[in-house]
Every structure is written in C-alpha cells, then in structure tokens.
CSV table of C-alpha atoms and ligand atoms in Angstrom, one decimal:
chain,number,residue,atom,x,y,z
A,8,UNK,CA,0.0,0.1,-0.2
A,9,UNK,CA,1.2,3.7,-1.5
A,10,UNK,CA,0.9,6.9,1.2
A,11,UNK,CA,1.7,10.0,0.0
A,12,UNK,CA,1.9,12.4,3.1
A,13,UNK,CA,1.6,15.8,2.4
A,14,UNK,CA,1.9,18.9,5.5
A,15,UNK,CA,3.1,22.6,5.9
A,16,UNK,CA,5.7,21.0,8.7
A,17,UNK,CA,7.8,18.1,9.2
A,18,UNK,CA,10.7,17.5,12.1
A,19,UNK,CA,13.2,17.5,12.4
A,20,UNK,CA,13.0,19.7,9.1
A,21,UNK,CA,11.0,22.3,10.4
A,22,UNK,CA,8.1,22.4,13.2
A,23,UNK,CA,6.3,25.1,14.8
A,24,UNK,CA,3.9,23.0,17.0
A,25,UNK,CA,2.2,19.3,17.1
A,26,UNK,CA,1.7,18.9,13.4
A,27,UNK,CA,5.6,18.5,12.7
A,28,UNK,CA,6.0,16.3,15.3
A,29,UNK,CA,3.3,14.3,13.9
A,30,UNK,CA,4.7,14.0,10.0
A,31,UNK,CA,8.0,13.4,12.1
A,32,UNK,CA,7.0,10.0,13.6
A,33,UNK,CA,3.7,9.1,11.8
A,34,UNK,CA,5.4,8.1,8.8
A,35,UNK,CA,8.2,6.0,10.2
A,36,UNK,CA,5.9,4.4,12.5
A,37,UNK,CA,3.2,3.6,8.9
A,38,UNK,CA,6.7,2.1,7.4
A,39,UNK,CA,7.1,0.1,9.9
A,40,UNK,CA,3.4,-1.6,9.3
A,41,UNK,CA,4.9,-2.2,5.4
A,42,UNK,CA,3.0,0.7,4.6
A,43,UNK,CA,5.0,2.5,1.8
A,44,UNK,CA,5.2,6.5,3.0
A,45,UNK,CA,6.7,9.3,0.7
A,46,UNK,CA,5.9,12.8,3.2
A,47,UNK,CA,6.2,16.5,0.8
A,48,UNK,CA,6.7,19.6,2.5
A,49,UNK,CA,7.5,23.0,1.3
A,50,UNK,CA,11.6,23.7,0.9
A,51,UNK,CA,11.1,26.4,3.7
A,52,UNK,CA,14.1,28.8,4.0
A,53,UNK,CA,14.0,28.2,7.9
A,54,UNK,CA,15.2,24.1,7.6
A,55,UNK,CA,17.8,23.3,10.2
A,56,UNK,CA,21.2,24.1,7.9
A,57,UNK,CA,22.1,20.2,9.1
A,58,UNK,CA,19.3,19.4,6.6
A,59,UNK,CA,19.1,22.1,3.8
A,60,UNK,CA,22.2,21.8,2.9
A,61,UNK,CA,21.9,18.0,2.6
A,62,UNK,CA,18.5,17.3,0.2
A,63,UNK,CA,19.1,15.8,-3.2
A,64,UNK,CA,18.4,17.4,-6.2
A,65,UNK,CA,15.9,15.5,-8.0
A,66,UNK,CA,14.3,17.7,-11.0
A,67,UNK,CA,12.0,20.6,-11.8
A,68,UNK,CA,8.7,20.7,-13.2
A,69,UNK,CA,5.8,23.8,-13.9
A,70,UNK,CA,2.8,24.1,-11.9
A,71,UNK,CA,0.1,26.3,-13.2
A,72,UNK,CA,-0.8,29.3,-10.9
A,73,UNK,CA,-3.8,30.7,-12.5
A,74,UNK,CA,-2.2,32.2,-16.1
A,75,UNK,CA,1.3,31.4,-14.9
A,76,UNK,CA,3.7,29.0,-15.1
A,77,UNK,CA,5.7,28.6,-11.7
A,78,UNK,CA,9.2,27.0,-11.4
A,79,UNK,CA,9.0,24.0,-9.0
A,80,UNK,CA,11.8,22.4,-7.6
A,81,UNK,CA,11.9,19.0,-6.1
A,82,UNK,CA,14.3,18.0,-2.9
A,83,UNK,CA,15.1,14.5,-1.8
A,84,UNK,CA,15.8,13.5,1.7
A,85,UNK,CA,15.9,10.0,3.5
A,86,UNK,CA,15.7,10.6,7.4
A,87,UNK,CA,14.8,7.1,9.4
A,88,UNK,CA,14.3,5.0,6.3
A,89,UNK,CA,11.3,7.3,5.0
A,90,UNK,CA,11.8,9.9,1.9
A,91,UNK,CA,10.7,12.9,2.4
A,92,UNK,CA,10.2,15.3,-0.8
A,93,UNK,CA,10.6,19.2,-0.7
A,94,UNK,CA,8.6,21.2,-3.1
A,95,UNK,CA,11.1,24.2,-4.3
A,96,UNK,CA,10.1,27.6,-5.2
A,97,UNK,CA,11.8,30.8,-3.2
A,98,UNK,CA,9.3,33.4,-4.5
A,99,UNK,CA,6.7,31.3,-2.2
A,100,UNK,CA,8.6,29.9,0.1
A,101,UNK,CA,12.4,31.8,1.0
A,102,UNK,CA,10.4,33.6,3.7
A,103,UNK,CA,11.1,33.9,7.6
A,104,UNK,CA,8.1,32.7,8.7
A,105,UNK,CA,5.9,29.9,7.9
A,106,UNK,CA,1.8,31.4,7.7
A,107,UNK,CA,0.3,34.5,7.6
A,108,UNK,CA,1.5,36.3,4.5
A,109,UNK,CA,-0.9,38.4,2.4
A,110,UNK,CA,-0.5,35.3,-0.4
A,111,UNK,CA,-1.0,32.7,1.9
A,112,UNK,CA,-3.7,31.1,-0.4
A,113,UNK,CA,-1.5,31.6,-3.1
A,114,UNK,CA,1.2,30.2,-2.0
A,115,UNK,CA,-0.7,26.7,-0.6
A,116,UNK,CA,-2.8,26.3,-3.9
A,117,UNK,CA,0.9,26.2,-5.9
A,118,UNK,CA,2.3,23.7,-3.2
A,119,UNK,CA,-1.4,21.8,-3.3
A,120,UNK,CA,-0.9,22.1,-7.5
A,121,UNK,CA,2.9,20.7,-6.9
A,122,UNK,CA,1.7,17.6,-4.9
A,123,UNK,CA,-0.7,16.2,-7.6
A,124,UNK,CA,2.2,17.4,-10.1
A,125,UNK,CA,4.5,15.3,-8.4
A,126,UNK,CA,2.3,12.1,-9.0
A,127,UNK,CA,2.8,12.2,-12.6
A,128,UNK,CA,6.3,13.8,-12.8
A,129,UNK,CA,7.5,10.8,-10.4
A,130,UNK,CA,5.5,8.5,-11.9
A,131,UNK,CA,4.4,7.0,-8.4
A,132,UNK,CA,0.7,6.5,-7.9
A,133,UNK,CA,-0.6,6.7,-4.4
A,134,UNK,CA,-3.1,4.6,-3.1
A,135,UNK,CA,-4.2,7.3,-0.6
A,136,UNK,CA,-3.0,10.9,-0.8
A,137,UNK,CA,-3.1,11.8,3.1
A,138,UNK,CA,-3.7,16.1,3.4
A,139,UNK,CA,-3.2,17.4,6.8
A,140,UNK,CA,-4.7,20.9,8.0
A,141,UNK,CA,-5.4,23.3,6.0
A,142,UNK,CA,-2.3,24.2,3.8
A,143,UNK,CA,-3.3,20.9,2.0
A,144,UNK,CA,-6.6,21.0,2.0
A,145,UNK,CA,-7.3,22.2,-2.0
A,146,UNK,CA,-5.2,18.7,-2.5
A,147,UNK,CA,-8.7,16.6,-2.5
A,148,UNK,CA,-10.3,19.5,-4.1
A,149,UNK,CA,-8.7,20.4,-7.1
A,150,UNK,CA,-8.1,16.3,-7.2
A,151,UNK,CA,-11.8,15.6,-7.7
A,152,UNK,CA,-12.8,18.9,-9.8
A,153,UNK,CA,-9.6,18.3,-12.2
A,154,UNK,CA,-7.6,14.9,-11.7
A,155,UNK,CA,-9.7,12.2,-11.0
A,156,UNK,CA,-10.2,11.3,-14.3
A,157,UNK,CA,-6.5,11.5,-15.7
A,158,UNK,CA,-5.4,7.9,-16.5
A,159,UNK,CA,-2.8,8.0,-14.1
A,160,UNK,CA,-4.9,9.3,-11.2
A,161,UNK,CA,-8.0,7.8,-11.1
A,162,UNK,CA,-9.3,6.2,-8.4
A,163,UNK,CA,-6.9,7.4,-6.1
A,164,UNK,CA,-8.8,7.7,-2.3
A,165,UNK,CA,-8.0,10.8,-0.3
A,166,UNK,CA,-7.5,11.6,3.4
A,167,UNK,CA,-8.0,14.3,5.5
A,168,UNK,CA,-6.8,14.5,8.6
A,169,UNK,CA,-7.8,18.0,11.4
A,170,UNK,CA,-4.8,19.0,13.7
A,171,UNK,CA,-6.7,21.8,14.6
A,172,UNK,CA,-10.1,23.6,13.3
A,173,UNK,CA,-9.6,26.8,14.3
A,174,UNK,CA,-6.8,27.7,11.6
A,175,UNK,CA,-9.1,27.1,8.3
A,176,UNK,CA,-7.6,29.2,5.7
A,177,UNK,CA,-10.2,31.3,4.5
A,178,UNK,CA,-9.6,33.5,1.4
A,179,UNK,CA,-11.5,35.9,-1.1
A,180,UNK,CA,-13.6,33.8,-3.5
A,181,UNK,CA,-11.9,35.2,-6.4
A,182,UNK,CA,-9.0,33.2,-6.0
A,183,UNK,CA,-10.8,30.3,-7.8
A,184,UNK,CA,-10.7,32.3,-10.7
A,185,UNK,CA,-7.2,33.8,-10.7
A,186,UNK,CA,-4.9,30.7,-9.1
A,187,UNK,CA,-6.8,27.9,-10.5
A,188,UNK,CA,-8.8,28.9,-13.3
A,189,UNK,CA,-12.4,27.6,-11.9
A,190,UNK,CA,-16.1,29.3,-12.7
A,191,UNK,CA,-17.6,30.2,-9.5
A,192,UNK,CA,-19.6,26.6,-9.0
A,193,UNK,CA,-17.8,25.4,-5.8
A,194,UNK,CA,-18.6,28.8,-3.8
A,195,UNK,CA,-22.5,29.1,-5.1
A,196,UNK,CA,-23.2,25.5,-4.6
A,197,UNK,CA,-21.5,26.3,-0.6
A,198,UNK,CA,-19.1,23.4,-0.6
A,199,UNK,CA,-16.4,25.0,-0.2
A,200,UNK,CA,-18.1,28.7,0.7
A,201,UNK,CA,-17.3,29.7,4.3
A,202,UNK,CA,-19.0,33.3,5.6
A,203,UNK,CA,-18.4,34.7,2.2
A,204,UNK,CA,-15.0,33.0,1.3
A,205,UNK,CA,-13.0,30.2,0.1
A,206,UNK,CA,-11.9,28.1,3.0
A,207,UNK,CA,-9.5,25.4,2.5
A,208,UNK,CA,-10.0,23.8,5.6
A,209,UNK,CA,-13.7,23.1,4.3
A,210,UNK,CA,-13.0,22.2,1.1
A,211,UNK,CA,-10.7,19.1,2.9
A,212,UNK,CA,-13.2,18.4,5.0
A,213,UNK,CA,-15.9,18.6,2.1
A,214,UNK,CA,-14.1,16.5,-1.2
A,215,UNK,CA,-12.3,13.9,1.4
A,216,UNK,CA,-12.9,10.4,1.1
A,217,UNK,CA,-12.0,9.9,4.6
A,218,UNK,CA,-11.4,12.7,7.5
A,219,UNK,CA,-9.8,12.2,10.8
A,220,UNK,CA,-8.7,13.9,13.9
A,221,UNK,CA,-6.0,13.8,16.7
A,222,UNK,CA,-8.6,12.3,19.4
A,223,UNK,CA,-11.8,10.8,19.8
A,224,UNK,CA,-13.2,13.4,22.1
A,225,UNK,CA,-11.9,15.9,20.2
A,226,UNK,CA,-14.4,14.3,16.8
A,227,UNK,CA,-17.2,14.5,19.0
A,228,UNK,CA,-16.6,18.1,20.2
A,229,UNK,CA,-16.1,19.8,16.6
A,230,UNK,CA,-19.5,18.7,16.1
A,231,UNK,CA,-21.0,20.9,18.5
A,232,UNK,CA,-20.9,24.8,18.1
A,233,UNK,CA,-18.8,25.2,20.9
A,234,UNK,CA,-15.7,23.7,19.0
A,235,UNK,CA,-16.8,23.3,15.9
A,236,UNK,CA,-16.0,27.0,14.3
A,237,UNK,CA,-18.8,27.2,12.6
A,238,UNK,CA,-18.2,24.0,10.7
A,239,UNK,CA,-19.7,21.5,13.0
A,240,UNK,CA,-23.1,21.4,10.4
A,241,UNK,CA,-20.9,19.9,8.3
A,242,UNK,CA,-19.4,17.8,10.6
A,243,UNK,CA,-22.6,16.5,11.7
A,244,UNK,CA,-23.2,15.9,8.1
A,245,UNK,CA,-20.2,13.7,7.1
A,246,UNK,CA,-19.7,11.9,10.9
A,247,UNK,CA,-20.1,8.7,9.2
A,248,UNK,CA,-16.7,9.4,7.5
A,249,UNK,CA,-15.6,10.9,10.5
A,250,UNK,CA,-13.0,9.5,12.8
A,251,UNK,CA,-10.3,10.1,16.5
A,252,UNK,CA,-7.4,8.5,16.0
A,253,UNK,CA,-4.9,9.9,18.6
A,254,UNK,CA,-1.6,11.5,18.2
A,255,UNK,CA,1.3,9.5,19.8
A,256,UNK,CA,4.7,10.6,20.3
A,257,UNK,CA,8.4,9.3,19.3
A,258,UNK,CA,9.8,7.0,21.8
A,259,UNK,CA,13.0,7.4,20.5
A,260,UNK,CA,13.0,10.9,20.1
A,261,UNK,CA,11.6,11.9,23.6
A,262,UNK,CA,12.9,9.4,26.4
A,263,UNK,CA,14.2,10.4,29.6
A,264,UNK,CA,17.1,6.9,29.5
A,265,UNK,CA,18.9,8.4,26.5
A,266,UNK,CA,17.8,12.2,25.8
A,267,UNK,CA,20.9,13.8,25.0
A,268,UNK,CA,19.8,17.3,26.1
A,269,UNK,CA,18.6,16.7,29.8
A,270,UNK,CA,21.4,16.8,32.5
A,271,UNK,CA,20.8,12.9,34.0
A,272,UNK,CA,19.3,10.6,32.4
A,273,UNK,CA,17.0,7.8,34.1
A,274,UNK,CA,14.5,5.8,34.0
A,275,UNK,CA,11.5,3.6,35.7
A,276,UNK,CA,13.8,1.8,38.0
A,277,UNK,CA,16.0,5.3,39.0
A,278,UNK,CA,13.0,8.2,39.1
A,279,UNK,CA,15.1,9.7,41.8
A,280,UNK,CA,17.7,11.0,39.4
A,281,UNK,CA,14.8,13.1,37.8
A,282,UNK,CA,15.4,15.3,41.3
A,283,UNK,CA,19.0,16.0,39.6
A,284,UNK,CA,17.3,17.2,37.0
A,285,UNK,CA,15.5,19.6,38.7
A,286,UNK,CA,18.1,21.3,40.5
A,287,UNK,CA,19.9,21.4,37.6
A,288,UNK,CA,17.2,22.9,35.9
A,289,UNK,CA,16.8,25.8,39.0
A,290,UNK,CA,20.2,27.1,38.7
A,291,UNK,CA,20.6,26.7,34.9
A,292,UNK,CA,17.3,29.7,35.2
A,293,UNK,CA,18.6,31.3,38.1
A,294,UNK,CA,15.9,29.5,40.6
A,295,UNK,CA,16.6,28.6,44.3
A,296,UNK,CA,18.3,25.1,44.2
A,297,UNK,CA,16.1,22.7,46.3
A,298,UNK,CA,14.9,19.7,44.9
A,299,UNK,CA,11.8,19.3,47.3
A,300,UNK,CA,9.8,22.4,45.6
A,301,UNK,CA,7.6,21.5,43.4
A,302,UNK,CA,8.3,23.1,40.0
A,303,UNK,CA,5.0,23.5,37.9
A,304,UNK,CA,6.3,23.9,34.1
A,305,UNK,CA,5.0,24.6,30.8
A,306,UNK,CA,6.0,24.3,27.0
A,307,UNK,CA,3.7,25.5,24.9
A,308,UNK,CA,2.4,28.4,22.6
A,309,UNK,CA,1.4,31.6,24.6
A,310,UNK,CA,-2.1,31.9,22.8
A,311,UNK,CA,-6.2,32.0,24.2
A,312,UNK,CA,-6.5,28.2,22.7
A,313,UNK,CA,-4.0,27.2,25.4
A,314,UNK,CA,-5.4,28.7,28.8
A,315,UNK,CA,-3.2,31.2,28.6
A,316,UNK,CA,-6.0,33.8,30.5
A,317,UNK,CA,-6.9,30.8,33.5
A,318,UNK,CA,-2.8,30.5,34.3
A,319,UNK,CA,-2.5,34.4,34.4
A,320,UNK,CA,-5.5,34.6,37.0
A,321,UNK,CA,-4.4,31.4,38.6
A,322,UNK,CA,-0.7,33.1,39.4
A,323,UNK,CA,-1.0,34.9,42.1
A,324,UNK,CA,-3.0,32.4,44.6
A,325,UNK,CA,-0.9,29.6,43.0
A,326,UNK,CA,2.7,31.5,44.3
A,327,UNK,CA,1.8,32.3,48.0
A,328,UNK,CA,2.9,28.5,47.7
A,329,UNK,CA,5.9,27.4,47.9
A,330,UNK,CA,6.5,26.3,44.9
A,331,UNK,CA,8.0,27.6,41.3
A,332,UNK,CA,7.3,27.7,37.9
A,333,UNK,CA,9.0,27.4,34.7
A,334,UNK,CA,7.4,28.9,31.6
A,335,UNK,CA,8.2,28.4,28.0
A,336,UNK,CA,6.8,29.6,25.2
A,337,UNK,CA,6.2,32.5,22.6
A,338,UNK,CA,2.7,33.8,21.1
A,339,UNK,CA,0.5,36.8,21.7
A,340,UNK,CA,2.4,39.5,22.7
A,341,UNK,CA,0.0,40.4,25.5
A,342,UNK,CA,0.2,37.3,27.2
A,343,UNK,CA,4.3,37.4,27.1
A,344,UNK,CA,4.6,40.8,28.1
A,345,UNK,CA,2.2,39.7,31.2
A,346,UNK,CA,4.2,36.3,31.9
A,347,UNK,CA,6.9,38.6,31.9
A,348,UNK,CA,5.8,40.8,34.7
A,349,UNK,CA,5.3,37.8,36.8
A,350,UNK,CA,8.8,36.8,36.3
A,351,UNK,CA,9.9,40.3,37.3
A,352,UNK,CA,7.6,40.4,40.2
A,353,UNK,CA,8.0,36.7,42.0
A,354,UNK,CA,11.5,36.1,40.0
A,355,UNK,CA,13.2,33.8,43.1
A,356,UNK,CA,9.7,31.6,42.2
A,357,UNK,CA,9.0,32.0,38.5
A,358,UNK,CA,11.2,31.4,35.3
A,359,UNK,CA,9.9,32.8,32.2
A,360,UNK,CA,11.5,32.2,28.8
A,361,UNK,CA,10.1,33.9,25.6
A,362,UNK,CA,12.0,31.8,22.9
A,363,UNK,CA,11.6,28.7,21.0
A,364,UNK,CA,14.1,26.4,22.0
A,365,UNK,CA,14.0,22.3,21.7
A,366,UNK,CA,16.5,22.0,24.1
A,367,UNK,CA,15.1,23.8,26.7
A,368,UNK,CA,11.3,22.3,25.9
A,369,UNK,CA,13.4,19.0,27.0
A,370,UNK,CA,15.0,19.8,30.3
A,371,UNK,CA,11.6,21.3,31.3
A,372,UNK,CA,9.9,17.8,30.6
A,373,UNK,CA,12.9,16.0,32.5
A,374,UNK,CA,13.3,18.7,35.8
A,375,UNK,CA,9.0,19.8,36.3
A,376,UNK,CA,6.9,17.7,39.0
A,377,UNK,CA,3.9,19.2,37.0
A,378,UNK,CA,3.0,20.1,33.7
A,379,UNK,CA,0.1,22.2,33.0
A,380,UNK,CA,-1.9,22.4,30.6
A,381,UNK,CA,-5.3,24.0,31.2
A,382,UNK,CA,-6.3,24.0,27.3
A,383,UNK,CA,-9.4,25.9,26.0
A,384,UNK,CA,-9.5,23.6,23.8
A,385,UNK,CA,-6.6,21.1,22.6
A,386,UNK,CA,-7.4,18.2,19.5
A,387,UNK,CA,-4.5,15.8,21.2
A,388,UNK,CA,-1.7,17.8,22.3
A,389,UNK,CA,1.6,16.5,22.8
A,390,UNK,CA,2.9,18.4,25.8
A,391,UNK,CA,1.3,16.2,28.4
A,392,UNK,CA,2.4,13.1,26.3
A,393,UNK,CA,6.2,13.9,26.3
A,394,UNK,CA,5.4,15.0,29.9
A,395,UNK,CA,4.1,11.6,30.9
A,396,UNK,CA,7.0,10.0,29.4
A,397,UNK,CA,9.4,12.0,31.9
A,398,UNK,CA,7.4,11.0,34.7
A,399,UNK,CA,5.7,14.6,35.0
A,400,UNK,CA,2.4,14.8,36.0
A,401,UNK,CA,0.4,16.4,33.5
A,402,UNK,CA,-2.5,19.0,35.4
A,403,UNK,CA,-5.0,19.9,32.5
A,404,UNK,CA,-8.4,21.0,31.3
A,405,UNK,CA,-10.4,18.1,30.6
A,406,UNK,CA,-10.7,18.6,26.5
A,407,UNK,CA,-10.0,16.9,23.6
A,408,UNK,CA,-6.8,14.7,23.6
A,409,UNK,CA,-6.5,15.8,26.9
A,410,UNK,CA,-9.4,14.1,28.5
A,411,UNK,CA,-8.1,10.9,26.3
A,412,UNK,CA,-4.9,10.5,27.6
A,413,UNK,CA,-4.5,12.0,31.1
A,414,UNK,CA,-6.4,9.6,33.5
A,415,UNK,CA,-7.5,11.9,37.0
A,416,UNK,CA,-5.8,10.7,39.9
A,417,UNK,CA,-8.2,8.4,41.9
A,418,UNK,CA,-7.5,8.8,45.6
A,419,UNK,CA,-8.9,5.5,46.8
A,420,UNK,CA,-8.0,3.0,44.1
A,421,UNK,CA,-5.1,5.0,43.7
A,422,UNK,CA,-4.9,4.6,40.3
A,423,UNK,CA,-4.3,7.7,37.0
A,424,UNK,CA,-1.5,9.3,35.9
A,425,UNK,CA,-2.7,13.2,36.4
A,426,UNK,CA,-5.1,15.7,37.8
A,427,UNK,CA,-8.0,17.2,35.6
A,428,UNK,CA,-10.4,19.9,35.7
A,429,UNK,CA,-13.6,19.8,33.6
A,430,UNK,CA,-14.7,23.6,33.1
A,431,UNK,CA,-12.6,26.8,31.6
A,432,UNK,CA,-12.4,28.7,34.9
A,433,UNK,CA,-9.7,29.3,36.8
A,434,UNK,CA,-11.0,28.9,40.0
A,435,UNK,CA,-11.2,25.3,39.1
A,436,UNK,CA,-7.8,25.3,37.7
A,437,UNK,CA,-6.6,26.8,41.3
A,438,UNK,CA,-8.2,24.4,43.1
A,439,UNK,CA,-7.4,20.9,41.5
A,440,UNK,CA,-3.4,22.1,41.6
A,441,UNK,CA,-3.8,22.8,45.5
A,442,UNK,CA,-4.8,19.2,45.7
A,443,UNK,CA,-2.4,17.7,42.8
A,444,UNK,CA,0.3,20.0,45.4
A,445,UNK,CA,-1.5,18.0,48.6
A,446,UNK,CA,-0.8,15.1,46.9
A,447,UNK,CA,2.9,15.9,45.5
A,448,UNK,CA,3.4,16.1,49.5
A,449,UNK,CA,2.8,12.1,50.5
A,450,UNK,CA,6.0,10.9,48.9
A,451,UNK,CA,5.0,7.1,48.4
A,452,UNK,CA,2.1,8.3,46.8
A,453,UNK,CA,3.2,10.5,44.5
A,454,UNK,CA,6.5,7.9,43.4
A,455,UNK,CA,3.6,5.1,42.2
A,456,UNK,CA,2.5,8.6,40.3
A,457,UNK,CA,5.2,9.0,38.9
A,458,UNK,CA,5.9,5.3,37.9
A,459,UNK,CA,2.0,5.1,36.5
A,460,UNK,CA,2.8,8.1,34.3
A,461,UNK,CA,5.7,6.9,32.8
A,462,UNK,CA,4.0,3.4,31.9
A,463,UNK,CA,1.2,5.2,29.9
A,464,UNK,CA,1.6,3.8,26.5
A,465,UNK,CA,1.3,6.8,24.0
A,466,UNK,CA,3.8,5.4,21.0
A,467,UNK,CA,2.9,5.5,17.6
A,468,UNK,CA,2.8,1.8,17.2
A,469,UNK,CA,-0.8,1.9,18.3
A,470,UNK,CA,-2.7,4.7,16.3
A,471,UNK,CA,-0.7,3.8,12.8
A,472,UNK,CA,-2.0,0.4,13.1
A,473,UNK,CA,-5.7,2.2,13.0
A,474,UNK,CA,-4.7,4.0,10.1
A,475,UNK,CA,-3.7,1.5,8.2
A,476,UNK,CA,-7.0,-0.4,8.8
A,477,UNK,CA,-8.8,3.0,8.0
A,478,UNK,CA,-7.2,2.8,5.0
A,479,UNK,CA,-7.7,-0.4,3.8
A,480,UNK,CA,-11.0,0.2,4.3
A,481,UNK,CA,-11.2,3.3,2.5
A,482,UNK,CA,-9.4,1.7,-0.2
A,483,UNK,CA,-11.6,-1.6,-0.7
A,484,UNK,CA,-15.0,0.6,-0.3
B,104,ADP,P1,0.1,22.5,19.6
B,104,ADP,O1,0.5,22.0,18.2
B,104,ADP,O2,-1.5,22.9,19.1
B,104,ADP,O3,1.1,23.8,19.5
B,104,ADP,P2,1.1,20.3,20.9
B,104,ADP,O4,1.1,20.1,22.2
B,104,ADP,O5,0.1,19.3,20.1
B,104,ADP,O6,0.5,21.6,20.7
B,104,ADP,O7,2.3,20.6,20.2
B,104,ADP,C1,3.0,21.1,21.3
B,104,ADP,C2,4.8,20.9,20.1
B,104,ADP,O8,5.6,21.9,20.2
B,104,ADP,C3,5.5,20.1,21.8
B,104,ADP,O9,6.5,19.3,20.8
B,104,ADP,C4,5.8,21.1,22.3
B,104,ADP,O10,7.1,20.9,23.6
B,104,ADP,C5,6.2,21.9,21.2
B,104,ADP,N1,6.6,22.9,21.5
B,104,ADP,C6,5.5,24.2,21.6
B,104,ADP,N2,6.5,25.3,22.4
B,104,ADP,C7,8.3,25.2,22.4
B,104,ADP,C8,8.8,26.3,22.4
B,104,ADP,N3,8.8,27.7,22.9
B,104,ADP,N4,10.1,25.8,22.7
B,104,ADP,C9,10.2,24.4,22.0
B,104,ADP,N5,9.2,23.0,22.1
B,104,ADP,C10,8.2,23.9,21.9
C-alpha cells in the first residue's frame, strides 16, 4: 500500500507545533507496518541547515497557478528510512515565517497543485493521498475537480486529517478563477464556501473520502457549536466518515533514558535521578536550588487556546505556595508581556522564557514535577504525552485529547496518571493544582504516580495500525 503524506511542516526539518511532530513520527511508524509512505512538504528557508544543505535535487517542473507557470524544484531527503520530498520555489517559501502572508492562498495552492503534479512527475501512483490541516485542504478539491479523470490518477483515495480546526485558511472567493482557473460553482454550491470566503479547511473536509482528527473526544466536540468553529453542521453531516485517532509521540526522540539534552538520564528503575534534573534546571534558570520545591512546568504556544488567561488569573494565588513555575513559549504579545511581569515580580519563584528552544523544552519536561496544560480546546496535545513519558504529572483541562490521555488520580484506588478539571475557569484550575500539590507531599503516593505516568503507552504503533486499518477500509470501499 502506498501513501503520499502531505503536510506543511515535519520534524526534524521544520516545526512550529504538534503537526510537525506528527509528520516526523507517523510516517516511520506506518513504514514499520509495511505501508510505503512518501512525505511531501514545502522547502522553507528556515529548514535546519543540517538538512537543507544536504537535500538531493531530483528534478524541476512547472506548475500552473492561474495564467502563470511557476517553477517547482523537487528535492529529497531520506530520514529514518522515510523519503521526504521538498517543493522548492523561493518566491513562495524563502521567507522568515511559515504562515501569515498576504498571499498564503497562492503559496499553498501552488504547493497543493505541485503535490498532485508530483505523482505524474515521479511516476508514482499512491493508493491514498493523506492531507493534513488547511494548508493541504485544496488537494482533495483540485483532485476531484481536475485530476480524478486522468489515467494515472484514477481511483486514488483522499484522506484529510484535522490537527486544529481553528485555523481554516479562508480567503477571498476570487482565488477560484484567479489561481485555479475555475468558475464560482464550488463557492455558490457552498461546498467550499465559509461565511463569504473560500475555506481550504472546509474543502478538505468536504471533498475527502475520509476525515480524521487526532482524538476521539475532539472528533465528538467539533460536531458541537462550542468547538465546531462554524463547521459543526458539515462535520455532523459527515460524521459517518469522521474518525478520531490519537497521536502518539516518538519514543526515541523523547526518552529520559537516552535524551542527550537533559542533565542526567533516568528510567522507571531510578526515578530519583529526575530530581537531579530538577536541581540543574533550577540552577540554569537562576531559581533557588532545592529539590523539594515542586516545579510546575509549561511548554506551549502562548495563546488563548492554550489557557493563558486561566494561568494568568491563577498565578498570584498559586504563587503564595512554596512552588516554582517555569514557562517556555512564544505567542501573543499580551500574554508574553504579562508573563514577563510575573517573572519580574516573583523572580525567585518564576522563570518565563519567551523563545522557541527544543533543548530547554526537553530540560523542562525532565526537570518539572507537574506539567500544566489548561487548554480551552485541545485536538490531541503532545505536551502532556511527552510529560507523561518523563514522569512529569500533567494538570490539564479535560477537553479533546487531554481528556483521552490523562486519567485523573483517584485517591481511593490510587490509579491515574495526572490531574484534571472540567470547566474553563481559573478557580477550578487553582483548586485542582492545590489538590495536586497536596498529593505531591505524600512521597509514597507521588512516586507511584510518577511510575504510572511513565508506564502510560502513547507510542505511535497503536495509532499507525489504526490508520492502516482505515486506509484499507477506504481503498476497499
Ligand atoms: P500545538 O501543536 O497546538 O502547538 P501540541 O501540544 O500538540 O500543541 O504540540 C506542541 C509541540 O511544540 C510540543 O512538542 C512542544 O514541546 C513544542 N513546543 C511548543 N512551544 C515550544 C517552545 N517555545 N519551545 C520548544 N518547543 C515548543
């Protein structure tokens, strides 16, 4: 079985969030299940130099964007046995950031068309084209409207995975004639229309054979108006073709036994060395060094989605306790500034690091006692999965994938791997955090909680098998 995996980012080449992690790990896990996967992504300027200087040039061809023929270079890199292909056009992708430009519609229509041309240019016909998030949402649309009838392309199935419904890629309807040479039919029949624009996300959902998202709970939630981002009606309509499959994490990349970034490796057998990591983290961040003070860590985009409002409203009260708070993230300026202010006021208790650093992230996962993720919504969430792997106990809001992967500690049975609260409300966050801090004080219970967290199985194998089953089901339909 052949799968062409299409995405706008993939670790270790380029990553801004969870999607990148998934694209770095899922293809390998599928490979192990005997699925032949090729991954295709844009060749951005900021791909790590270690890789970008070692890409193999394969060929070039031209892609029609409206009335223009645009150059499209094709490069390849084989990473852990998986072929990654890079679509090159410096006008579109040699920029400082990945997204957020006035011509994003054009950039990703170019990319999506290049993906479809790739099949012909490489003479490699996949059984499935598996698209991910809005940037790739026009692939199923263009496939259905243009390519489906061509010999080489007949009967290819399309998958569309929603990693975050919030980002929908909605643009002016004029892009249909201007960039694709289409008339307005798909807009007027509302199959890609969303509130007066053309939505790539809606296109992906509507035109694919199968839609998936990254947890069961999120698959249910997005069918309601609270989480559906105005697509809940369509998602309810397509619920027969919508399935939730949980993400995993790369167990080699995130492994406290071998992690090169952390101060001291540890395992289930010697969780006491986790404390060494805590003390080094305190030293590095200029906090008082004391292995007994609990650290609440957070590695996250600093946005509304990630619960920053709750954190900001709870911090003053939580910081009355003997704790330390370590935050790593970038995002909305207002949150960054407010958190910096906490750093200033509580400089001996709070360390706020406004930057993107994989190395510090690993150190925080290893050195913290708690990992905070009070998200407003969370399709799957990887932070809590990584934290569990490092025996760092998640405190989460029970939504989406957080609900599916964090089992609240039960004081009667002793079972569980974290703490959760239900309503988006800072009192619940404070209350459950205070409860968690009490549990921390009982070392026997605490150590067994760490062990239970580290034993949680969130590797990719299980999910890869589920994707494979779904691929087979769709191919045989
Ligand atoms: P999302 O994709 O919504 O941002 P996820 O929890 O699914 O959230 O994935 C976030 C990923 O990005 C995790 O691997 C997390 O460690 C990483 N990450 C987020 N912010 C930073 C940062 N400032 N520095 C390093 N890694 C980060």
